[in-house]
Amino acid sequence: DAKTTQPPSMDCAEGRAANLPCNHSTISGNEYVYWYRQIHSQGPQYIIHGLKNNETNEMASLIITEDRKSSTLILPHATLRDTAVYYCIVRVGHNAGNMLTFGGGTRLMVKP
Amino acid sequence: DTGVSQNPRHKITKRGQNVTFRCDPISEHNRLYWYRQTLGQGPEFLTYFQNEAQLEKSRLLSDRFSAERPKGSFSTLEIQRTEQGDSAMYLCASSLDGGARGYTFGSGTRLTVV
């Protein structure tokens, strides 16, 4: 699976949009971009994933650049409960069956 | 179904003792995964099952570690002769097939070896 690079930490004001970047310059054509987050003392939580089109769900939006070498996770109106470590993961296909490879993630701190 | 359940939530054991953790996945999920997470690091893959078959094991899974999923439902992870380096959060996750809609993780079992 392709390696990802994320900033180690970011701050965001409550109510503002949080934009979390991820670089995956070695991504292959059959690799998807997944985002998970981990709130303190809990297991990781799936947020969203995409292949090449932008995606939106009730939690977030995912913007993938046209060359697919980077992506941005957008939390449109961050709340204090969004404070967590956010992991960007690239993996092959949907039925590869195997593991997720977590990097260090971005520690997002939402401040009042 | 309330999600992936892991027991116990916390375990303190003396070095050299054996410990066993249990994971109950979401009932319709056929795949089950074990991860380990140390402080400040992302989770690291240990092993995964499809139904009752253990299909992949990480190099992190030494001979002291064994995992089972006897009837394709719950799973256990046993660590024999624990060492201080085994202190970590042990996470279980489950998915339907390859996890196209993401994996569902439990809250983990925190192991402290003293």
PDB file of C-alpha atoms in Angstrom, chain A residues 48-86:
ATOM      1  CA  ILE A  48     -14.983   8.382   4.554  1.00  0.00           C
ATOM      2  CA  HIS A  49     -13.195   6.939   1.554  1.00  0.00           C
ATOM      3  CA  GLY A  50     -12.814   7.624  -2.158  1.00  0.00           C
ATOM      4  CA  LEU A  51     -11.042   6.568  -5.325  1.00  0.00           C
ATOM      5  CA  LYS A  52     -10.859   9.644  -7.529  1.00  0.00           C
ATOM      6  CA  ASN A  53     -14.112  11.546  -7.201  1.00  0.00           C
ATOM      7  CA  ASN A  54     -14.838  13.897  -4.341  1.00  0.00           C
ATOM      8  CA  GLU A  55     -17.035  12.321  -1.687  1.00  0.00           C
ATOM      9  CA  THR A  56     -19.310  13.691   1.005  1.00  0.00           C
ATOM     10  CA  ASN A  57     -21.187  12.053   3.829  1.00  0.00           C
ATOM     11  CA  GLU A  58     -22.761  13.137   7.074  1.00  0.00           C
ATOM     12  CA  MET A  59     -19.386  13.392   8.794  1.00  0.00           C
ATOM     13  CA  ALA A  60     -17.059  14.989   6.280  1.00  0.00           C
ATOM     14  CA  SER A  61     -16.053  15.716   2.706  1.00  0.00           C
ATOM     15  CA  LEU A  62     -13.101  14.225   0.897  1.00  0.00           C
ATOM     16  CA  ILE A  63     -11.409  16.165  -1.872  1.00  0.00           C
ATOM     17  CA  ILE A  64      -8.945  14.210  -4.028  1.00  0.00           C
ATOM     18  CA  THR A  65      -6.746  16.085  -6.485  1.00  0.00           C
ATOM     19  CA  GLU A  66      -7.004  15.224 -10.150  1.00  0.00           C
ATOM     20  CA  ASP A  67      -3.608  13.508 -10.161  1.00  0.00           C
ATOM     21  CA  ARG A  68      -4.653  11.668  -6.964  1.00  0.00           C
ATOM     22  CA  LYS A  69      -1.361  12.489  -5.294  1.00  0.00           C
ATOM     23  CA  SER A  70      -2.972  14.303  -2.416  1.00  0.00           C
ATOM     24  CA  SER A  71      -6.293  14.686  -0.672  1.00  0.00           C
ATOM     25  CA  THR A  72      -7.978  16.865   1.927  1.00  0.00           C
ATOM     26  CA  LEU A  73     -10.478  15.834   4.558  1.00  0.00           C
ATOM     27  CA  ILE A  74     -12.874  18.648   5.390  1.00  0.00           C
ATOM     28  CA  LEU A  75     -14.905  18.847   8.588  1.00  0.00           C
ATOM     29  CA  PRO A  76     -17.246  21.709   7.660  1.00  0.00           C
ATOM     30  CA  HIS A  77     -18.106  22.949  11.143  1.00  0.00           C
ATOM     31  CA  ALA A  78     -15.654  21.556  13.659  1.00  0.00           C
ATOM     32  CA  THR A  79     -16.833  20.966  17.215  1.00  0.00           C
ATOM     33  CA  LEU A  80     -14.871  20.208  20.364  1.00  0.00           C
ATOM     34  CA  ARG A  81     -15.853  16.550  19.927  1.00  0.00           C
ATOM     35  CA  ASP A  82     -13.910  16.458  16.666  1.00  0.00           C
ATOM     36  CA  THR A  83     -10.658  16.718  18.635  1.00  0.00           C
ATOM     37  CA  ALA A  84      -8.893  13.490  17.669  1.00  0.00           C
ATOM     38  CA  VAL A  85      -6.052  11.945  15.692  1.00  0.00           C
ATOM     39  CA  TYR A  86      -6.980  11.694  12.007  1.00  0.00           C
TER      40      TYR A  86
END
